[in-house]
JSON list of C-alpha atoms in Angstrom, two decimals:
[
{"chain": "A", "resi": 1, "resn": "MET", "atom": "CA", "xyz": [2.39, 13.82, -4.28]},
{"chain": "A", "resi": 2, "resn": "LYS", "atom": "CA", "xyz": [1.46, 15.82, -1.22]},
{"chain": "A", "resi": 3, "resn": "PHE", "atom": "CA", "xyz": [3.88, 15.73, 1.77]},
{"chain": "A", "resi": 4, "resn": "VAL", "atom": "CA", "xyz": [2.34, 14.15, 5.10]},
{"chain": "A", "resi": 5, "resn": "TYR", "atom": "CA", "xyz": [4.52, 13.48, 7.26]},
{"chain": "A", "resi": 6, "resn": "ARG", "atom": "CA", "xyz": [9.01, 13.64, 8.21]},
{"chain": "A", "resi": 7, "resn": "ILE", "atom": "CA", "xyz": [10.82, 10.94, 10.07]},
{"chain": "A", "resi": 8, "resn": "SER", "atom": "CA", "xyz": [14.36, 11.04, 11.05]},
{"chain": "A", "resi": 9, "resn": "ASP", "atom": "CA", "xyz": [15.66, 13.09, 8.23]},
{"chain": "A", "resi": 10, "resn": "SER", "atom": "CA", "xyz": [12.96, 11.17, 5.51]},
{"chain": "A", "resi": 11, "resn": "PHE", "atom": "CA", "xyz": [10.50, 12.62, 4.26]},
{"chain": "A", "resi": 12, "resn": "ILE", "atom": "CA", "xyz": [6.97, 10.85, 3.16]},
{"chain": "A", "resi": 13, "resn": "TYR", "atom": "CA", "xyz": [5.11, 12.06, 0.33]},
{"chain": "A", "resi": 14, "resn": "SER", "atom": "CA", "xyz": [1.33, 10.60, -0.79]},
{"chain": "A", "resi": 15, "resn": "SER", "atom": "CA", "xyz": [-0.76, 10.45, -4.03]},
{"chain": "A", "resi": 16, "resn": "SER", "atom": "CA", "xyz": [-4.19, 9.19, -3.91]},
{"chain": "A", "resi": 17, "resn": "PHE", "atom": "CA", "xyz": [-5.12, 6.16, -6.73]},
{"chain": "A", "resi": 18, "resn": "GLU", "atom": "CA", "xyz": [-8.99, 7.79, -7.98]},
{"chain": "A", "resi": 19, "resn": "PRO", "atom": "CA", "xyz": [-11.68, 7.17, -7.69]},
{"chain": "A", "resi": 20, "resn": "ILE", "atom": "CA", "xyz": [-11.41, 4.86, -4.42]},
{"chain": "A", "resi": 21, "resn": "ASP", "atom": "CA", "xyz": [-8.54, 6.93, -2.66]},
{"chain": "A", "resi": 22, "resn": "SER", "atom": "CA", "xyz": [-6.88, 4.13, -2.08]},
{"chain": "A", "resi": 23, "resn": "ARG", "atom": "CA", "xyz": [-3.13, 5.76, -1.05]},
{"chain": "A", "resi": 24, "resn": "MET", "atom": "CA", "xyz": [-0.14, 5.31, -2.39]},
{"chain": "A", "resi": 25, "resn": "TYR", "atom": "CA", "xyz": [3.67, 6.41, 0.18]},
{"chain": "A", "resi": 26, "resn": "VAL", "atom": "CA", "xyz": [6.21, 7.14, -0.94]},
{"chain": "A", "resi": 27, "resn": "ILE", "atom": "CA", "xyz": [9.39, 7.89, 1.35]},
{"chain": "A", "resi": 28, "resn": "HIS", "atom": "CA", "xyz": [12.29, 10.24, 0.01]},
{"chain": "A", "resi": 29, "resn": "ARG", "atom": "CA", "xyz": [15.44, 10.99, 1.12]},
{"chain": "A", "resi": 30, "resn": "LYS", "atom": "CA", "xyz": [18.17, 13.04, -1.25]},
{"chain": "A", "resi": 31, "resn": "ASN", "atom": "CA", "xyz": [17.65, 10.74, -4.59]},
{"chain": "A", "resi": 32, "resn": "GLU", "atom": "CA", "xyz": [16.39, 7.30, -2.83]},
{"chain": "A", "resi": 33, "resn": "ALA", "atom": "CA", "xyz": [13.10, 6.12, -2.46]},
{"chain": "A", "resi": 34, "resn": "LEU", "atom": "CA", "xyz": [10.73, 3.15, -0.75]},
{"chain": "A", "resi": 35, "resn": "ILE", "atom": "CA", "xyz": [7.79, 3.47, -2.18]},
{"chain": "A", "resi": 36, "resn": "ILE", "atom": "CA", "xyz": [4.75, 1.67, -0.93]},
{"chain": "A", "resi": 37, "resn": "ASP", "atom": "CA", "xyz": [1.42, 0.32, -3.28]},
{"chain": "A", "resi": 38, "resn": "PRO", "atom": "CA", "xyz": [2.52, 2.14, -6.13]},
{"chain": "A", "resi": 39, "resn": "ILE", "atom": "CA", "xyz": [-0.03, 3.45, -8.33]},
{"chain": "A", "resi": 40, "resn": "ILE", "atom": "CA", "xyz": [-0.03, 4.78, -11.85]},
{"chain": "A", "resi": 41, "resn": "GLU", "atom": "CA", "xyz": [0.04, 8.56, -11.26]},
{"chain": "A", "resi": 42, "resn": "ASP", "atom": "CA", "xyz": [2.05, 11.22, -13.00]},
{"chain": "A", "resi": 43, "resn": "SER", "atom": "CA", "xyz": [2.75, 13.14, -10.37]},
{"chain": "A", "resi": 44, "resn": "LEU", "atom": "CA", "xyz": [5.11, 10.08, -9.46]},
{"chain": "A", "resi": 45, "resn": "ASP", "atom": "CA", "xyz": [6.65, 10.31, -12.83]},
{"chain": "A", "resi": 46, "resn": "ASP", "atom": "CA", "xyz": [7.07, 13.85, -11.86]},
{"chain": "A", "resi": 47, "resn": "PHE", "atom": "CA", "xyz": [8.48, 13.40, -8.31]},
{"chain": "A", "resi": 48, "resn": "LEU", "atom": "CA", "xyz": [11.08, 10.29, -9.59]},
{"chain": "A", "resi": 49, "resn": "GLU", "atom": "CA", "xyz": [12.87, 13.02, -12.09]},
{"chain": "A", "resi": 50, "resn": "ARG", "atom": "CA", "xyz": [12.74, 15.85, -10.22]},
{"chain": "A", "resi": 51, "resn": "ASN", "atom": "CA", "xyz": [14.74, 14.23, -7.08]},
{"chain": "A", "resi": 52, "resn": "SER", "atom": "CA", "xyz": [16.86, 12.38, -10.25]},
{"chain": "A", "resi": 53, "resn": "ILE", "atom": "CA", "xyz": [15.50, 9.10, -8.47]},
{"chain": "A", "resi": 54, "resn": "ASN", "atom": "CA", "xyz": [16.58, 5.93, -10.24]},
{"chain": "A", "resi": 55, "resn": "ARG", "atom": "CA", "xyz": [16.54, 3.22, -7.63]},
{"chain": "A", "resi": 56, "resn": "ALA", "atom": "CA", "xyz": [14.03, 2.43, -5.61]},
{"chain": "A", "resi": 57, "resn": "GLN", "atom": "CA", "xyz": [12.52, -0.04, -2.84]},
{"chain": "A", "resi": 58, "resn": "VAL", "atom": "CA", "xyz": [8.92, -1.27, -3.28]},
{"chain": "A", "resi": 59, "resn": "LEU", "atom": "CA", "xyz": [6.95, -2.62, -0.60]},
{"chain": "A", "resi": 60, "resn": "LEU", "atom": "CA", "xyz": [3.37, -3.64, -1.11]},
{"chain": "A", "resi": 61, "resn": "THR", "atom": "CA", "xyz": [0.60, -3.78, 1.55]},
{"chain": "A", "resi": 62, "resn": "HIS", "atom": "CA", "xyz": [-1.36, -6.61, -0.12]},
{"chain": "A", "resi": 63, "resn": "GLU", "atom": "CA", "xyz": [-2.11, -7.80, -3.94]},
{"chain": "A", "resi": 64, "resn": "HIS", "atom": "CA", "xyz": [-5.62, -6.30, -4.76]},
{"chain": "A", "resi": 65, "resn": "TYR", "atom": "CA", "xyz": [-4.87, -3.88, -8.22]},
{"chain": "A", "resi": 66, "resn": "ASP", "atom": "CA", "xyz": [-5.53, -0.36, -6.68]},
{"chain": "A", "resi": 67, "resn": "HIS", "atom": "CA", "xyz": [-2.47, -1.06, -4.55]},
{"chain": "A", "resi": 68, "resn": "ILE", "atom": "CA", "xyz": [-0.04, -2.73, -7.28]},
{"chain": "A", "resi": 69, "resn": "SER", "atom": "CA", "xyz": [-1.34, -0.61, -10.41]},
{"chain": "A", "resi": 70, "resn": "GLY", "atom": "CA", "xyz": [1.64, 1.27, -10.40]},
{"chain": "A", "resi": 71, "resn": "VAL", "atom": "CA", "xyz": [4.39, -1.60, -10.13]},
{"chain": "A", "resi": 72, "resn": "ASN", "atom": "CA", "xyz": [5.26, -2.32, -13.99]},
{"chain": "A", "resi": 73, "resn": "ARG", "atom": "CA", "xyz": [5.16, 1.39, -14.71]},
{"chain": "A", "resi": 74, "resn": "LEU", "atom": "CA", "xyz": [7.98, 2.06, -12.00]},
{"chain": "A", "resi": 75, "resn": "ARG", "atom": "CA", "xyz": [9.98, -0.70, -13.23]},
{"chain": "A", "resi": 76, "resn": "GLU", "atom": "CA", "xyz": [10.03, 1.42, -16.48]},
{"chain": "A", "resi": 77, "resn": "LEU", "atom": "CA", "xyz": [11.10, 4.21, -15.25]},
{"chain": "A", "resi": 78, "resn": "THR", "atom": "CA", "xyz": [13.82, 2.87, -11.90]},
{"chain": "A", "resi": 79, "resn": "ASP", "atom": "CA", "xyz": [15.43, 0.59, -11.01]},
{"chain": "A", "resi": 80, "resn": "CYS", "atom": "CA", "xyz": [13.47, -0.86, -7.89]},
{"chain": "A", "resi": 81, "resn": "LYS", "atom": "CA", "xyz": [13.16, -4.08, -6.35]},
{"chain": "A", "resi": 82, "resn": "VAL", "atom": "CA", "xyz": [9.83, -5.48, -5.61]},
{"chain": "A", "resi": 83, "resn": "LEU", "atom": "CA", "xyz": [8.77, -7.07, -1.85]},
{"chain": "A", "resi": 84, "resn": "CYS", "atom": "CA", "xyz": [5.92, -8.43, -0.31]},
{"chain": "A", "resi": 85, "resn": "SER", "atom": "CA", "xyz": [4.54, -11.63, 1.30]},
{"chain": "A", "resi": 86, "resn": "ALA", "atom": "CA", "xyz": [4.61, -14.86, -0.48]},
{"chain": "A", "resi": 87, "resn": "SER", "atom": "CA", "xyz": [0.88, -14.85, -0.72]},
{"chain": "A", "resi": 88, "resn": "CYS", "atom": "CA", "xyz": [0.99, -11.54, -2.21]},
{"chain": "A", "resi": 89, "resn": "GLY", "atom": "CA", "xyz": [3.76, -12.90, -4.59]},
{"chain": "A", "resi": 90, "resn": "GLU", "atom": "CA", "xyz": [1.35, -15.89, -5.60]},
{"chain": "A", "resi": 91, "resn": "ARG", "atom": "CA", "xyz": [-1.48, -13.31, -6.39]},
{"chain": "A", "resi": 92, "resn": "ILE", "atom": "CA", "xyz": [0.32, -10.46, -8.12]},
{"chain": "A", "resi": 93, "resn": "LEU", "atom": "CA", "xyz": [0.37, -12.65, -10.93]},
{"chain": "A", "resi": 94, "resn": "ASP", "atom": "CA", "xyz": [-3.11, -13.77, -11.52]},
{"chain": "A", "resi": 95, "resn": "PRO", "atom": "CA", "xyz": [-5.67, -11.05, -12.71]},
{"chain": "A", "resi": 96, "resn": "ARG", "atom": "CA", "xyz": [-8.28, -12.97, -11.27]},
{"chain": "A", "resi": 97, "resn": "LYS", "atom": "CA", "xyz": [-6.51, -13.20, -7.63]},
{"chain": "A", "resi": 98, "resn": "ASN", "atom": "CA", "xyz": [-5.26, -9.37, -7.98]},
{"chain": "A", "resi": 99, "resn": "LEU", "atom": "CA", "xyz": [-9.16, -8.78, -8.84]},
{"chain": "A", "resi": 100, "resn": "SER", "atom": "CA", "xyz": [-7.98, -6.42, -11.95]},
{"chain": "A", "resi": 101, "resn": "GLN", "atom": "CA", "xyz": [-9.93, -8.60, -13.41]},
{"chain": "A", "resi": 102, "resn": "TYR", "atom": "CA", "xyz": [-12.87, -7.73, -12.02]},
{"chain": "A", "resi": 103, "resn": "PHE", "atom": "CA", "xyz": [-12.21, -4.13, -10.83]},
{"chain": "A", "resi": 104, "resn": "THR", "atom": "CA", "xyz": [-14.92, -2.63, -12.89]},
{"chain": "A", "resi": 105, "resn": "ALA", "atom": "CA", "xyz": [-17.72, -5.42, -11.77]},
{"chain": "A", "resi": 106, "resn": "LEU", "atom": "CA", "xyz": [-16.82, -4.70, -8.07]},
{"chain": "A", "resi": 107, "resn": "PHE", "atom": "CA", "xyz": [-16.52, -1.32, -8.11]},
{"chain": "A", "resi": 108, "resn": "GLY", "atom": "CA", "xyz": [-19.46, -1.05, -10.13]},
{"chain": "A", "resi": 109, "resn": "LEU", "atom": "CA", "xyz": [-21.74, -1.76, -6.97]},
{"chain": "A", "resi": 110, "resn": "GLN", "atom": "CA", "xyz": [-20.71, 1.66, -5.61]},
{"chain": "A", "resi": 111, "resn": "ASN", "atom": "CA", "xyz": [-22.56, 5.20, -6.05]},
{"chain": "A", "resi": 112, "resn": "GLU", "atom": "CA", "xyz": [-22.85, 6.69, -9.42]},
{"chain": "A", "resi": 113, "resn": "ASP", "atom": "CA", "xyz": [-19.90, 8.87, -9.31]},
{"chain": "A", "resi": 114, "resn": "VAL", "atom": "CA", "xyz": [-17.93, 6.14, -8.50]},
{"chain": "A", "resi": 115, "resn": "ARG", "atom": "CA", "xyz": [-19.15, 3.67, -10.82]},
{"chain": "A", "resi": 116, "resn": "LEU", "atom": "CA", "xyz": [-18.54, 6.47, -14.22]},
{"chain": "A", "resi": 117, "resn": "LYS", "atom": "CA", "xyz": [-15.04, 7.01, -12.99]},
{"chain": "A", "resi": 118, "resn": "VAL", "atom": "CA", "xyz": [-14.03, 3.21, -12.58]},
{"chain": "A", "resi": 119, "resn": "LYS", "atom": "CA", "xyz": [-15.80, 2.64, -15.99]},
{"chain": "A", "resi": 120, "resn": "GLU", "atom": "CA", "xyz": [-14.06, 5.19, -17.08]},
{"chain": "A", "resi": 121, "resn": "MET", "atom": "CA", "xyz": [-10.73, 3.96, -16.14]},
{"chain": "A", "resi": 122, "resn": "ASP", "atom": "CA", "xyz": [-11.36, 0.65, -18.81]},
{"chain": "A", "resi": 123, "resn": "VAL", "atom": "CA", "xyz": [-9.31, -1.28, -16.26]},
{"chain": "A", "resi": 124, "resn": "GLN", "atom": "CA", "xyz": [-7.74, -4.62, -17.84]},
{"chain": "A", "resi": 125, "resn": "PRO", "atom": "CA", "xyz": [-6.29, -7.69, -16.60]},
{"chain": "A", "resi": 126, "resn": "PHE", "atom": "CA", "xyz": [-3.27, -6.79, -14.92]},
{"chain": "A", "resi": 127, "resn": "ARG", "atom": "CA", "xyz": [0.14, -9.06, -13.82]},
{"chain": "A", "resi": 128, "resn": "CYS", "atom": "CA", "xyz": [3.52, -8.37, -11.70]},
{"chain": "A", "resi": 129, "resn": "GLU", "atom": "CA", "xyz": [6.26, -10.03, -10.28]},
{"chain": "A", "resi": 130, "resn": "ALA", "atom": "CA", "xyz": [7.65, -9.72, -6.81]},
{"chain": "A", "resi": 131, "resn": "ASP", "atom": "CA", "xyz": [11.43, -10.31, -6.78]},
{"chain": "A", "resi": 132, "resn": "GLN", "atom": "CA", "xyz": [11.65, -11.13, -3.39]},
{"chain": "A", "resi": 133, "resn": "THR", "atom": "CA", "xyz": [8.70, -12.71, -0.93]},
{"chain": "A", "resi": 134, "resn": "PHE", "atom": "CA", "xyz": [8.55, -13.65, 3.09]},
{"chain": "A", "resi": 135, "resn": "THR", "atom": "CA", "xyz": [6.28, -15.47, 5.28]},
{"chain": "A", "resi": 136, "resn": "GLY", "atom": "CA", "xyz": [6.18, -14.56, 8.72]},
{"chain": "A", "resi": 137, "resn": "ILE", "atom": "CA", "xyz": [8.28, -11.68, 9.62]},
{"chain": "A", "resi": 138, "resn": "LEU", "atom": "CA", "xyz": [10.84, -10.03, 7.66]},
{"chain": "A", "resi": 139, "resn": "GLU", "atom": "CA", "xyz": [13.02, -7.14, 9.20]},
{"chain": "A", "resi": 140, "resn": "LEU", "atom": "CA", "xyz": [15.37, -4.88, 6.93]},
{"chain": "A", "resi": 141, "resn": "ASN", "atom": "CA", "xyz": [17.25, -1.85, 6.87]},
{"chain": "A", "resi": 142, "resn": "TRP", "atom": "CA", "xyz": [16.15, 0.91, 4.76]},
{"chain": "A", "resi": 143, "resn": "LEU", "atom": "CA", "xyz": [18.91, 3.49, 5.09]},
{"chain": "A", "resi": 144, "resn": "ASP", "atom": "CA", "xyz": [18.95, 4.03, 8.61]},
{"chain": "A", "resi": 145, "resn": "HIS", "atom": "CA", "xyz": [15.71, 3.12, 9.17]},
{"chain": "A", "resi": 146, "resn": "ARG", "atom": "CA", "xyz": [14.45, -0.20, 10.38]},
{"chain": "A", "resi": 147, "resn": "VAL", "atom": "CA", "xyz": [11.48, -1.66, 8.77]},
{"chain": "A", "resi": 148, "resn": "SER", "atom": "CA", "xyz": [9.37, -4.94, 10.31]},
{"chain": "A", "resi": 149, "resn": "ILE", "atom": "CA", "xyz": [7.06, -6.18, 7.99]},
{"chain": "A", "resi": 150, "resn": "GLN", "atom": "CA", "xyz": [4.24, -8.51, 9.39]},
{"chain": "A", "resi": 151, "resn": "GLU", "atom": "CA", "xyz": [1.71, -10.88, 7.62]},
{"chain": "A", "resi": 152, "resn": "THR", "atom": "CA", "xyz": [-1.85, -9.47, 8.64]},
{"chain": "A", "resi": 153, "resn": "PRO", "atom": "CA", "xyz": [-3.99, -11.64, 6.93]},
{"chain": "A", "resi": 154, "resn": "GLY", "atom": "CA", "xyz": [-7.64, -10.50, 7.04]},
{"chain": "A", "resi": 155, "resn": "HIS", "atom": "CA", "xyz": [-8.46, -8.38, 4.49]},
{"chain": "A", "resi": 156, "resn": "SER", "atom": "CA", "xyz": [-6.44, -10.74, 2.02]},
{"chain": "A", "resi": 157, "resn": "VAL", "atom": "CA", "xyz": [-4.21, -13.58, 2.08]},
{"chain": "A", "resi": 158, "resn": "GLY", "atom": "CA", "xyz": [-1.02, -11.49, 1.44]},
{"chain": "A", "resi": 159, "resn": "SER", "atom": "CA", "xyz": [-1.86, -8.75, 3.73]},
{"chain": "A", "resi": 160, "resn": "VAL", "atom": "CA", "xyz": [0.82, -7.52, 5.36]},
{"chain": "A", "resi": 161, "resn": "CYS", "atom": "CA", "xyz": [1.76, -4.38, 8.01]},
{"chain": "A", "resi": 162, "resn": "ILE", "atom": "CA", "xyz": [5.16, -2.40, 7.65]},
{"chain": "A", "resi": 163, "resn": "LEU", "atom": "CA", "xyz": [6.46, -1.08, 10.91]},
{"chain": "A", "resi": 164, "resn": "ILE", "atom": "CA", "xyz": [9.29, 1.40, 10.55]},
{"chain": "A", "resi": 165, "resn": "ASP", "atom": "CA", "xyz": [11.30, 2.98, 13.76]},
{"chain": "A", "resi": 166, "resn": "ASN", "atom": "CA", "xyz": [8.53, 1.65, 15.68]},
{"chain": "A", "resi": 167, "resn": "GLN", "atom": "CA", "xyz": [7.03, 5.00, 15.28]},
{"chain": "A", "resi": 168, "resn": "ILE", "atom": "CA", "xyz": [5.17, 4.18, 11.99]},
{"chain": "A", "resi": 169, "resn": "VAL", "atom": "CA", "xyz": [3.30, 2.06, 10.50]},
{"chain": "A", "resi": 170, "resn": "PHE", "atom": "CA", "xyz": [1.76, 1.40, 7.15]},
{"chain": "A", "resi": 171, "resn": "THR", "atom": "CA", "xyz": [-1.19, -0.88, 7.55]},
{"chain": "A", "resi": 172, "resn": "GLY", "atom": "CA", "xyz": [-2.79, -1.03, 4.14]},
{"chain": "A", "resi": 173, "resn": "ASP", "atom": "CA", "xyz": [-6.13, -2.40, 4.02]},
{"chain": "A", "resi": 174, "resn": "SER", "atom": "CA", "xyz": [-5.95, -4.21, 7.21]},
{"chain": "A", "resi": 175, "resn": "LEU", "atom": "CA", "xyz": [-7.08, -0.61, 8.63]},
{"chain": "A", "resi": 176, "resn": "THR", "atom": "CA", "xyz": [-8.02, 2.28, 6.85]},
{"chain": "A", "resi": 177, "resn": "ASN", "atom": "CA", "xyz": [-9.81, 5.54, 7.67]},
{"chain": "A", "resi": 178, "resn": "GLY", "atom": "CA", "xyz": [-13.61, 6.32, 7.24]},
{"chain": "A", "resi": 179, "resn": "ALA", "atom": "CA", "xyz": [-14.48, 2.81, 6.91]},
{"chain": "A", "resi": 180, "resn": "PRO", "atom": "CA", "xyz": [-14.86, -0.55, 8.37]},
{"chain": "A", "resi": 181, "resn": "VAL", "atom": "CA", "xyz": [-12.08, -2.80, 7.34]},
{"chain": "A", "resi": 182, "resn": "VAL", "atom": "CA", "xyz": [-13.43, -4.84, 4.38]},
{"chain": "A", "resi": 183, "resn": "THR", "atom": "CA", "xyz": [-13.08, -9.30, 4.63]},
{"chain": "A", "resi": 184, "resn": "ARG", "atom": "CA", "xyz": [-15.99, -9.89, 2.66]},
{"chain": "A", "resi": 185, "resn": "LEU", "atom": "CA", "xyz": [-13.42, -9.59, -0.79]},
{"chain": "A", "resi": 186, "resn": "PRO", "atom": "CA", "xyz": [-12.10, -12.97, -2.24]},
{"chain": "A", "resi": 187, "resn": "GLY", "atom": "CA", "xyz": [-9.46, -14.55, 0.43]},
{"chain": "A", "resi": 188, "resn": "GLY", "atom": "CA", "xyz": [-10.52, -12.42, 2.80]},
{"chain": "A", "resi": 189, "resn": "ASN", "atom": "CA", "xyz": [-11.41, -13.86, 6.43]},
{"chain": "A", "resi": 190, "resn": "ARG", "atom": "CA", "xyz": [-13.29, -11.67, 9.23]},
{"chain": "A", "resi": 191, "resn": "GLN", "atom": "CA", "xyz": [-12.15, -14.12, 11.78]},
{"chain": "A", "resi": 192, "resn": "VAL", "atom": "CA", "xyz": [-8.59, -14.26, 10.83]},
{"chain": "A", "resi": 193, "resn": "TYR", "atom": "CA", "xyz": [-8.91, -10.73, 10.88]},
{"chain": "A", "resi": 194, "resn": "ARG", "atom": "CA", "xyz": [-9.94, -10.60, 14.81]},
{"chain": "A", "resi": 195, "resn": "SER", "atom": "CA", "xyz": [-7.51, -13.29, 15.72]},
{"chain": "A", "resi": 196, "resn": "VAL", "atom": "CA", "xyz": [-3.96, -12.36, 14.21]},
{"chain": "A", "resi": 197, "resn": "THR", "atom": "CA", "xyz": [-4.31, -8.76, 12.66]},
{"chain": "A", "resi": 198, "resn": "LEU", "atom": "CA", "xyz": [-6.47, -6.89, 14.92]},
{"chain": "A", "resi": 199, "resn": "PRO", "atom": "CA", "xyz": [-4.34, -8.24, 18.35]},
{"chain": "A", "resi": 200, "resn": "TYR", "atom": "CA", "xyz": [-1.29, -7.13, 16.25]},
{"chain": "A", "resi": 201, "resn": "LEU", "atom": "CA", "xyz": [-2.21, -3.52, 15.59]},
{"chain": "A", "resi": 202, "resn": "GLN", "atom": "CA", "xyz": [-3.35, -3.64, 19.43]},
{"chain": "A", "resi": 203, "resn": "GLY", "atom": "CA", "xyz": [-0.29, -4.26, 20.41]},
{"chain": "A", "resi": 204, "resn": "LEU", "atom": "CA", "xyz": [1.61, -1.89, 18.74]},
{"chain": "A", "resi": 205, "resn": "PRO", "atom": "CA", "xyz": [2.60, 1.60, 20.49]},
{"chain": "A", "resi": 206, "resn": "GLN", "atom": "CA", "xyz": [-1.29, 3.14, 19.82]},
{"chain": "A", "resi": 207, "resn": "ASP", "atom": "CA", "xyz": [0.37, 7.01, 19.82]},
{"chain": "A", "resi": 208, "resn": "ILE", "atom": "CA", "xyz": [2.35, 5.94, 16.75]},
{"chain": "A", "resi": 209, "resn": "MET", "atom": "CA", "xyz": [1.08, 7.36, 13.57]},
{"chain": "A", "resi": 210, "resn": "ALA", "atom": "CA", "xyz": [-0.81, 5.24, 10.80]},
{"chain": "A", "resi": 211, "resn": "PHE", "atom": "CA", "xyz": [-0.83, 5.57, 7.11]},
{"chain": "A", "resi": 212, "resn": "PRO", "atom": "CA", "xyz": [-4.07, 3.32, 5.76]},
{"chain": "A", "resi": 213, "resn": "GLY", "atom": "CA", "xyz": [-4.44, 2.19, 2.92]},
{"chain": "A", "resi": 214, "resn": "HIS", "atom": "CA", "xyz": [-7.08, 4.60, 2.14]},
{"chain": "A", "resi": 215, "resn": "GLY", "atom": "CA", "xyz": [-8.07, 7.97, 3.85]},
{"chain": "A", "resi": 216, "resn": "ASP", "atom": "CA", "xyz": [-5.74, 9.96, 5.72]},
{"chain": "A", "resi": 217, "resn": "ILE", "atom": "CA", "xyz": [-3.22, 9.18, 8.20]},
{"chain": "A", "resi": 218, "resn": "GLU", "atom": "CA", "xyz": [-4.17, 9.10, 12.26]},
{"chain": "A", "resi": 219, "resn": "VAL", "atom": "CA", "xyz": [-2.61, 8.05, 15.38]},
{"chain": "A", "resi": 220, "resn": "LEU", "atom": "CA", "xyz": [-2.87, 4.96, 15.50]},
{"chain": "A", "resi": 221, "resn": "GLY", "atom": "CA", "xyz": [-5.08, 4.36, 18.20]},
{"chain": "A", "resi": 222, "resn": "ASN", "atom": "CA", "xyz": [-7.65, 6.72, 17.17]},
{"chain": "A", "resi": 223, "resn": "LEU", "atom": "CA", "xyz": [-7.99, 4.33, 14.10]},
{"chain": "A", "resi": 224, "resn": "LEU", "atom": "CA", "xyz": [-8.44, 1.48, 15.32]},
{"chain": "A", "resi": 225, "resn": "LYS", "atom": "CA", "xyz": [-11.69, 3.04, 17.94]},
{"chain": "A", "resi": 226, "resn": "ARG", "atom": "CA", "xyz": [-13.18, 3.64, 14.85]},
{"chain": "A", "resi": 227, "resn": "SER", "atom": "CA", "xyz": [-12.31, 0.48, 13.30]}
]
């Protein structure tokens, strides 16, 4: 787990789901944690134990396996509540819709190094479950942070962006650093992305920090210029 940012008295850490650099984020204060897109990662286990965290709020940016693989493991370690869009909640129950059933084949199209690492992972059909879902926009408080979660389809049907205190935004794969947004996977739609999600991101303050689903954090306006 790598420290990447601080907002008020909360500290944000990140870890990567190899070999495709899918990012998990953990916002931590004292013995509380808000975890975005949990992955299976030994460093997360150690982090939770070292900081005596036995309760967590989990937010999913979308339904794809590389962003949900750690949900069931996290339930074993903590008393956690998983929240996502209704579309995401329906799809994480189905290995075909969360793409775990096709994970090896999908990433077998990458370069040889990625293909070998994905093959070694031996991903099996996976399913998990949400405790709460929503449609449209959901506003909530986590500690003293104001969290606004909005559906942002295009990369997938169940995608959302998570805005915190109007200062930082977690975009999932609705915005990535280093590659164009992918809309060709099942449930993706380029036209919807351009008509719904891109205007939402462009309407946010362009100087806030963006935490993408792949790649390092960056000022939102800079990422949009490269999207």
